[in-house]
Short mmCIF file of C-alpha atoms in Angstrom, two decimals:
data_model
loop_
_atom_site.label_atom_id
_atom_site.label_comp_id
_atom_site.label_asym_id
_atom_site.label_seq_id
_atom_site.Cartn_x
_atom_site.Cartn_y
_atom_site.Cartn_z
CA MET Q 1 -21.52 46.33 9.18
CA ASP Q 2 -21.51 45.74 5.44
CA TRP Q 3 -23.19 42.38 6.02
CA LEU Q 4 -25.94 43.89 8.18
CA GLY Q 5 -26.41 46.72 5.70
CA THR Q 6 -26.82 44.24 2.86
CA ILE Q 7 -29.37 42.27 4.88
CA LEU Q 8 -31.36 45.46 5.47
CA ASP Q 9 -31.18 46.36 1.76
CA TYR Q 10 -32.43 42.93 0.68
CA SER Q 11 -35.17 43.02 3.34
CA LYS Q 12 -36.32 46.40 2.08
CA GLU Q 13 -36.41 45.17 -1.51
CA PHE Q 14 -38.52 42.17 -0.49
CA GLY Q 15 -40.75 44.40 1.59
CA GLU Q 16 -41.59 46.44 -1.50
CA VAL Q 17 -43.35 43.48 -3.08
CA ALA Q 18 -44.17 41.13 -0.21
CA VAL Q 19 -47.09 42.75 1.61
CA PHE Q 20 -49.15 43.72 -1.42
CA GLY Q 21 -48.01 40.61 -3.26
CA PHE Q 22 -49.18 38.21 -0.55
CA LEU Q 23 -52.57 39.92 -0.25
CA PHE Q 24 -53.22 40.09 -3.99
CA ALA Q 25 -51.95 36.55 -4.53
CA GLY Q 26 -54.32 35.31 -1.83
CA PHE Q 27 -57.22 37.13 -3.50
CA LEU Q 28 -56.44 35.72 -6.95
CA GLN Q 29 -56.24 32.21 -5.56
CA ALA Q 30 -59.63 32.69 -3.91
CA VAL Q 31 -61.45 33.74 -7.08
CA ALA Q 32 -59.67 31.72 -9.81
CA ARG Q 33 -61.38 28.63 -11.28
CA PRO Q 34 -58.66 26.02 -11.89
CA THR Q 35 -61.03 23.64 -13.68
CA VAL Q 36 -61.59 26.26 -16.39
CA VAL Q 37 -57.83 26.42 -16.91
CA ALA Q 38 -57.73 22.62 -17.08
CA ARG Q 39 -60.35 22.62 -19.84
CA TYR Q 40 -58.36 25.17 -21.82
CA LEU Q 41 -55.22 23.07 -21.52
CA SER Q 42 -56.91 19.89 -22.69
CA GLY Q 43 -59.17 21.25 -25.41
CA TYR Q 44 -56.75 22.74 -27.89
CA SER Q 45 -54.08 21.52 -30.28
CA LEU Q 46 -50.75 20.52 -28.76
CA TRP Q 47 -48.91 23.73 -29.54
CA ARG Q 48 -51.74 25.98 -28.39
CA ALA Q 49 -52.36 24.02 -25.19
CA ASN Q 50 -48.67 24.13 -24.31
CA ALA Q 51 -48.49 27.85 -25.13
CA ILE Q 52 -51.37 28.45 -22.73
CA GLY Q 53 -49.77 26.20 -20.12
CA ALA Q 54 -46.53 28.19 -20.29
CA THR Q 55 -48.23 31.59 -19.96
CA VAL Q 56 -51.45 31.19 -17.98
CA GLY Q 57 -49.48 31.15 -14.73
CA PHE Q 58 -49.04 34.91 -15.12
CA PHE Q 59 -52.44 35.32 -13.47
CA THR Q 60 -51.81 32.80 -10.68
CA PRO Q 61 -48.79 34.03 -8.70
CA LEU Q 62 -47.31 30.84 -7.26
CA CYS Q 63 -43.83 30.00 -6.04
CA CYS Q 64 -42.16 26.82 -7.24
CA CYS Q 65 -43.39 24.79 -4.24
CA THR Q 66 -47.05 25.77 -4.50
CA ALA Q 67 -47.00 25.44 -8.29
CA ILE Q 68 -46.44 21.68 -7.91
CA PRO Q 69 -49.89 20.74 -6.49
CA THR Q 70 -51.56 23.17 -8.90
CA ALA Q 71 -49.83 21.62 -11.92
CA LEU Q 72 -50.79 18.14 -10.72
CA ALA Q 73 -54.35 19.35 -10.27
CA LEU Q 74 -54.40 20.54 -13.88
CA TRP Q 75 -53.03 17.15 -14.97
CA ARG Q 76 -55.68 15.25 -13.01
CA GLY Q 77 -58.36 17.64 -14.22
CA GLY Q 78 -57.96 16.74 -17.88
CA SER Q 79 -54.74 18.36 -19.06
CA ARG Q 80 -52.20 16.58 -21.18
CA PRO Q 81 -48.86 16.00 -19.41
CA GLY Q 82 -47.11 18.61 -21.57
CA PRO Q 83 -49.19 21.68 -20.63
CA ALA Q 84 -49.16 20.72 -16.95
CA CYS Q 85 -45.35 20.46 -17.07
CA ALA Q 86 -45.13 23.73 -19.00
CA PHE Q 87 -47.20 25.41 -16.30
CA LEU Q 88 -44.91 24.02 -13.60
CA ILE Q 89 -41.73 25.26 -15.30
CA ALA Q 90 -42.84 28.75 -16.29
CA THR Q 91 -45.12 29.81 -13.43
CA PRO Q 92 -42.49 30.47 -10.71
CA TRP Q 93 -40.98 33.22 -12.87
CA PHE Q 94 -43.62 34.15 -15.43
CA ASN Q 95 -46.20 35.64 -13.10
CA TRP Q 96 -46.74 39.25 -12.17
CA TYR Q 97 -45.36 38.72 -8.65
CA GLY Q 98 -42.21 36.95 -9.81
CA LEU Q 99 -41.61 39.53 -12.54
CA VAL Q 100 -41.85 42.41 -10.06
CA ALA Q 101 -39.39 40.69 -7.73
CA LEU Q 102 -37.01 39.97 -10.64
CA TRP Q 103 -37.21 43.60 -11.78
CA ILE Q 104 -36.46 44.97 -8.30
CA PHE Q 105 -33.60 42.59 -7.54
CA LEU Q 106 -31.98 42.05 -10.93
CA GLY Q 107 -33.17 44.88 -13.19
CA TRP Q 108 -35.56 44.91 -16.13
CA GLN Q 109 -33.15 43.29 -18.61
CA MET Q 110 -32.43 40.28 -16.40
CA ALA Q 111 -36.13 40.03 -15.53
CA LEU Q 112 -37.00 39.70 -19.21
CA VAL Q 113 -34.18 37.19 -19.77
CA VAL Q 114 -35.32 34.93 -16.94
CA ALA Q 115 -39.06 35.18 -17.60
CA GLY Q 116 -38.69 34.85 -21.37
CA SER Q 117 -36.34 31.88 -21.02
CA GLY Q 118 -38.73 30.26 -18.57
CA VAL Q 119 -41.65 30.53 -20.99
CA LEU Q 120 -39.60 29.26 -23.94
CA ILE Q 121 -38.17 26.31 -21.98
CA ALA Q 122 -41.62 25.49 -20.62
CA PHE Q 123 -43.27 25.56 -24.05
CA LEU Q 124 -40.61 23.44 -25.75
CA THR Q 125 -40.51 20.96 -22.87
CA GLY Q 126 -44.29 20.59 -22.93
CA MET Q 127 -44.28 20.05 -26.69
CA ILE Q 128 -41.55 17.39 -26.50
CA ILE Q 129 -43.33 15.57 -23.66
CA ASP Q 130 -46.61 15.53 -25.57
CA TRP Q 131 -44.94 14.38 -28.79
CA GLN Q 132 -43.34 11.48 -26.95
CA SER Q 133 -46.35 10.64 -24.80
CA THR Q 134 -48.19 7.44 -25.61
CA ASP Q 135 -51.54 9.17 -25.02
CA ARG Q 136 -50.64 12.40 -26.81
CA CYS Q 137 -53.67 12.26 -29.10
CA THR Q 138 -56.20 12.53 -26.30
CA ALA Q 139 -56.25 14.40 -23.04
CA ARG Q 140 -57.09 12.76 -19.78
CA SER Q 141 -60.75 12.99 -18.85
CA LEU Q 142 -60.59 13.08 -15.06
CA ALA Q 143 -62.32 16.41 -14.44
CA THR Q 144 -64.26 15.08 -11.50
CA GLU Q 145 -61.02 14.24 -9.69
CA VAL Q 146 -59.54 17.72 -9.61
CA PRO Q 147 -57.98 18.11 -6.14
CA GLU Q 148 -59.44 20.99 -4.23
CA THR Q 149 -56.05 22.12 -2.96
CA VAL Q 150 -55.66 24.13 -6.15
CA CYS Q 151 -57.74 26.88 -4.56
CA THR Q 152 -55.01 27.67 -2.06
CA THR Q 153 -51.47 28.91 -2.45
CA THR Q 154 -50.10 27.03 0.48
CA SER Q 155 -50.43 23.29 0.15
CA CYS Q 156 -47.45 21.28 -1.03
CA SER Q 157 -49.51 18.10 -1.24
CA VAL Q 158 -52.54 17.18 -3.29
CA LYS Q 159 -55.64 16.06 -1.42
CA SER Q 160 -58.25 14.83 -3.81
CA GLY Q 161 -61.79 15.30 -2.62
CA SER Q 162 -60.95 16.95 0.69
CA ALA Q 163 -62.64 20.01 2.07
CA CYS Q 164 -60.80 23.18 1.15
CA CYS Q 165 -61.48 26.88 0.88
CA SER Q 166 -64.08 26.63 -1.87
CA THR Q 167 -66.07 24.17 -3.91
CA VAL Q 168 -64.41 22.99 -7.10
CA ASP Q 169 -66.41 24.03 -10.12
CA VAL Q 170 -66.50 20.87 -12.24
CA VAL Q 171 -69.19 22.00 -14.63
CA GLY Q 172 -68.52 25.70 -14.22
CA SER Q 173 -69.71 28.71 -16.12
CA GLY Q 174 -66.65 28.90 -18.34
CA LYS Q 175 -65.45 32.06 -16.59
CA PHE Q 176 -61.87 32.16 -15.36
CA PHE Q 177 -62.79 34.06 -12.17
CA ASP Q 178 -65.62 33.54 -9.67
CA PHE Q 179 -66.55 36.68 -7.71
CA SER Q 180 -69.64 35.25 -6.02
CA HIS Q 181 -69.91 35.44 -2.21
CA PRO Q 182 -67.47 38.38 -2.00
CA TRP Q 183 -67.22 38.41 1.82
CA LYS Q 184 -66.29 34.73 1.88
CA LYS Q 185 -63.78 35.32 -0.91
CA LEU Q 186 -62.14 38.12 1.10
CA GLN Q 187 -61.87 35.84 4.12
CA MET Q 188 -60.34 33.14 1.94
CA ALA Q 189 -57.93 35.71 0.46
CA GLY Q 190 -56.73 36.71 3.92
CA THR Q 191 -56.27 33.09 4.95
CA ASN Q 192 -54.38 32.29 1.77
CA ALA Q 193 -52.18 35.39 2.08
CA TRP Q 194 -51.20 34.59 5.67
CA ALA Q 195 -50.49 30.95 4.87
CA LEU Q 196 -48.43 31.97 1.82
CA ALA Q 197 -46.41 34.37 3.97
CA ARG Q 198 -45.75 31.65 6.58
CA GLU Q 199 -44.64 29.25 3.84
CA LEU Q 200 -42.33 31.64 1.99
CA LEU Q 201 -40.85 33.74 4.79
CA PRO Q 202 -38.36 31.04 5.94
CA TRP Q 203 -37.10 30.69 2.36
CA ILE Q 204 -36.91 34.46 1.95
CA VAL Q 205 -35.01 34.93 5.22
CA ALA Q 206 -32.59 32.14 4.31
CA GLY Q 207 -32.09 33.64 0.87
CA ILE Q 208 -31.41 37.09 2.34
CA LEU Q 209 -28.81 35.70 4.76
CA ILE Q 210 -27.04 33.60 2.10
CA GLY Q 211 -27.15 36.40 -0.45
CA ALA Q 212 -25.75 38.93 2.03
CA THR Q 213 -22.97 36.53 3.00
CA VAL Q 214 -21.98 35.91 -0.62
CA LYS Q 215 -22.13 39.59 -1.52
CA THR Q 216 -20.05 40.62 1.50
CA TRP Q 217 -17.36 37.97 1.69
CA LEU Q 218 -17.11 36.02 -1.60
CA PRO Q 219 -14.00 37.27 -3.45
CA THR Q 220 -14.85 38.79 -6.80
CA ALA Q 221 -11.71 37.20 -8.24
CA TRP Q 222 -13.24 33.76 -7.72
CA ILE Q 223 -16.22 34.58 -9.90
CA SER Q 224 -14.00 36.24 -12.51
CA ALA Q 225 -11.79 33.14 -12.67
CA LEU Q 226 -14.86 30.94 -12.97
CA GLU Q 227 -16.32 33.05 -15.78
CA ALA Q 228 -13.04 32.79 -17.65
CA ARG Q 229 -13.54 29.05 -18.06
CA ASP Q 230 -16.15 29.67 -20.78
CA TRP Q 231 -18.16 26.49 -21.40
CA LEU Q 232 -17.36 24.97 -17.99
CA THR Q 233 -19.12 27.70 -16.01
CA PRO Q 234 -22.64 27.03 -17.40
CA VAL Q 235 -22.18 23.31 -16.71
CA LEU Q 236 -21.14 23.99 -13.11
CA ALA Q 237 -24.06 26.40 -12.70
CA LEU Q 238 -26.42 23.71 -13.98
CA ILE Q 239 -25.03 21.08 -11.59
CA PHE Q 240 -25.20 23.48 -8.65
CA ALA Q 241 -28.78 24.52 -9.51
CA THR Q 242 -29.92 20.91 -9.83
CA LEU Q 243 -28.43 19.79 -6.53
CA LEU Q 244 -29.33 22.85 -4.46
CA TYR Q 245 -33.10 23.21 -4.14
CA ALA Q 246 -34.34 26.68 -3.20
CA ASP Q 247 -37.62 28.51 -3.42
CA SER Q 248 -37.77 30.79 -6.45
CA LEU Q 249 -38.03 34.04 -4.48
CA GLY Q 250 -35.53 32.89 -1.88
CA SER Q 251 -32.87 32.33 -4.54
CA LEU Q 252 -33.00 35.93 -5.81
CA PRO Q 253 -30.59 37.48 -3.26
CA LEU Q 254 -27.98 34.79 -3.97
CA VAL Q 255 -28.15 35.31 -7.73
CA ASN Q 256 -28.16 39.09 -7.24
CA ALA Q 257 -24.95 38.83 -5.21
CA LEU Q 258 -23.28 36.54 -7.76
CA LEU Q 259 -24.21 38.84 -10.65
CA GLN Q 260 -22.69 41.80 -8.81
CA LYS Q 261 -19.54 39.74 -8.32
CA GLY Q 262 -19.28 39.23 -12.08
CA LEU Q 263 -21.36 36.15 -12.88
CA GLY Q 264 -22.68 36.23 -16.44
CA PRO Q 265 -26.43 36.78 -17.02
CA GLY Q 266 -26.80 33.45 -18.77
CA ASN Q 267 -25.34 31.58 -15.83
CA GLY Q 268 -27.60 33.52 -13.49
CA MET Q 269 -30.58 32.46 -15.58
CA ILE Q 270 -29.47 28.82 -15.34
CA LEU Q 271 -29.30 29.05 -11.54
CA LEU Q 272 -32.81 30.50 -11.32
CA ILE Q 273 -34.67 28.34 -13.83
CA ALA Q 274 -32.86 25.02 -13.42
CA GLY Q 275 -32.82 25.50 -9.67
CA VAL Q 276 -36.61 25.40 -9.44
CA GLY Q 277 -37.26 23.19 -12.46
CA SER Q 278 -34.95 20.18 -12.23
CA ASN Q 279 -34.60 19.28 -8.56
CA ILE Q 280 -35.83 16.22 -6.66
CA ALA Q 281 -38.68 18.11 -4.99
CA THR Q 282 -40.17 18.78 -8.44
CA LEU Q 283 -39.23 15.57 -10.23
CA GLY Q 284 -40.57 13.31 -7.45
CA PRO Q 285 -44.25 14.33 -7.83
CA ILE Q 286 -43.97 14.23 -11.63
CA TYR Q 287 -42.58 10.70 -11.45
CA ARG Q 288 -45.35 9.53 -9.10
CA GLU Q 289 -48.18 11.13 -11.08
CA MET Q 290 -47.07 11.02 -14.72
CA GLY Q 291 -44.55 8.19 -14.80
CA ALA Q 292 -40.82 7.73 -15.25
CA ARG Q 293 -40.87 8.54 -18.99
CA VAL Q 294 -42.36 12.00 -18.46
CA ALA Q 295 -40.07 12.70 -15.47
CA ILE Q 296 -36.95 11.81 -17.47
CA LEU Q 297 -38.04 13.89 -20.46
CA TYR Q 298 -38.91 16.77 -18.16
CA ALA Q 299 -35.51 16.76 -16.43
CA CYS Q 300 -33.51 16.32 -19.64
CA CYS Q 301 -35.39 19.06 -21.49
CA VAL Q 302 -35.15 21.60 -18.66
CA MET Q 303 -31.44 21.02 -18.12
CA THR Q 304 -30.50 20.88 -21.81
CA LEU Q 305 -32.54 23.91 -22.85
CA ALA Q 306 -31.45 25.95 -19.82
CA LEU Q 307 -27.80 25.14 -20.58
CA LEU Q 308 -28.11 26.11 -24.25
CA LEU Q 309 -29.97 29.33 -23.51
CA GLY Q 310 -27.54 30.17 -20.73
CA ILE Q 311 -24.59 29.88 -23.11
CA LEU Q 312 -26.46 31.96 -25.69
CA TRP Q 313 -27.31 34.76 -23.23
CA THR Q 314 -23.75 34.83 -21.89
CA LEU Q 315 -22.42 35.34 -25.43
CA PHE Q 316 -24.83 38.12 -26.41
CA LEU Q 317 -25.47 40.03 -23.17
#
């Protein structure tokens, strides 16, 4: 009964953000102009472009899976590799949808820890990648090749030049949002919202079941003994997060259960950020599009910075 009650509690918590979140996310994806974002990311100094890359995802609520084709679209559309990578790292947690879910599941303090750490790790990783990039002085000028899949929340592959839900604005008016043809935009929003729900619901259901199982049956003494190992626990959390790929929202119930069992906040942050930022599903597309050098730097920076911040948060929270 405790297990079923926990499942119902987690389902209710997801229900508080899911319906409105899917609809509003679909609408934002229908009206946003990704090529304008790409121009911002390629037209500024390195630090400013990476700062924008790490924070602009707040307005484009994407999970870790759907952030991948969008980040690659920004890269192909003229962004440097650093800002595109910064966008990919920060967006799953630093967006209004992810922040609301973090707040509901983990509380406001943990929400700020995870989102703030995500932005900081994303910014520093982007800066390091750009500093070490052989073409760091100039951005790529491939604006005409921006894949049109960036207008949808649902595609986990990039299809350059294919028909999608809207026409890519290569020249554009410079405005971040396009509210023309409102009826068509509403139709696109509904389509995007339904597709996003179909994509994320399996992850959410799996996360609810795993989280309920851990919360109900995992002995608290195990977590207490693990936390007593000091430096070893963050390393184990990092290894576990890297090997076990999970959608960002789907991983929330598991981390919630572990925190209630006594896991430190820093280790919880490692599980959330490293889990969506340093797995094969993310590194594979980066390797194919940006090369082995960028992929290695990306993985090393995310894991190292997440580990250091995790140890820091565990000491001070």
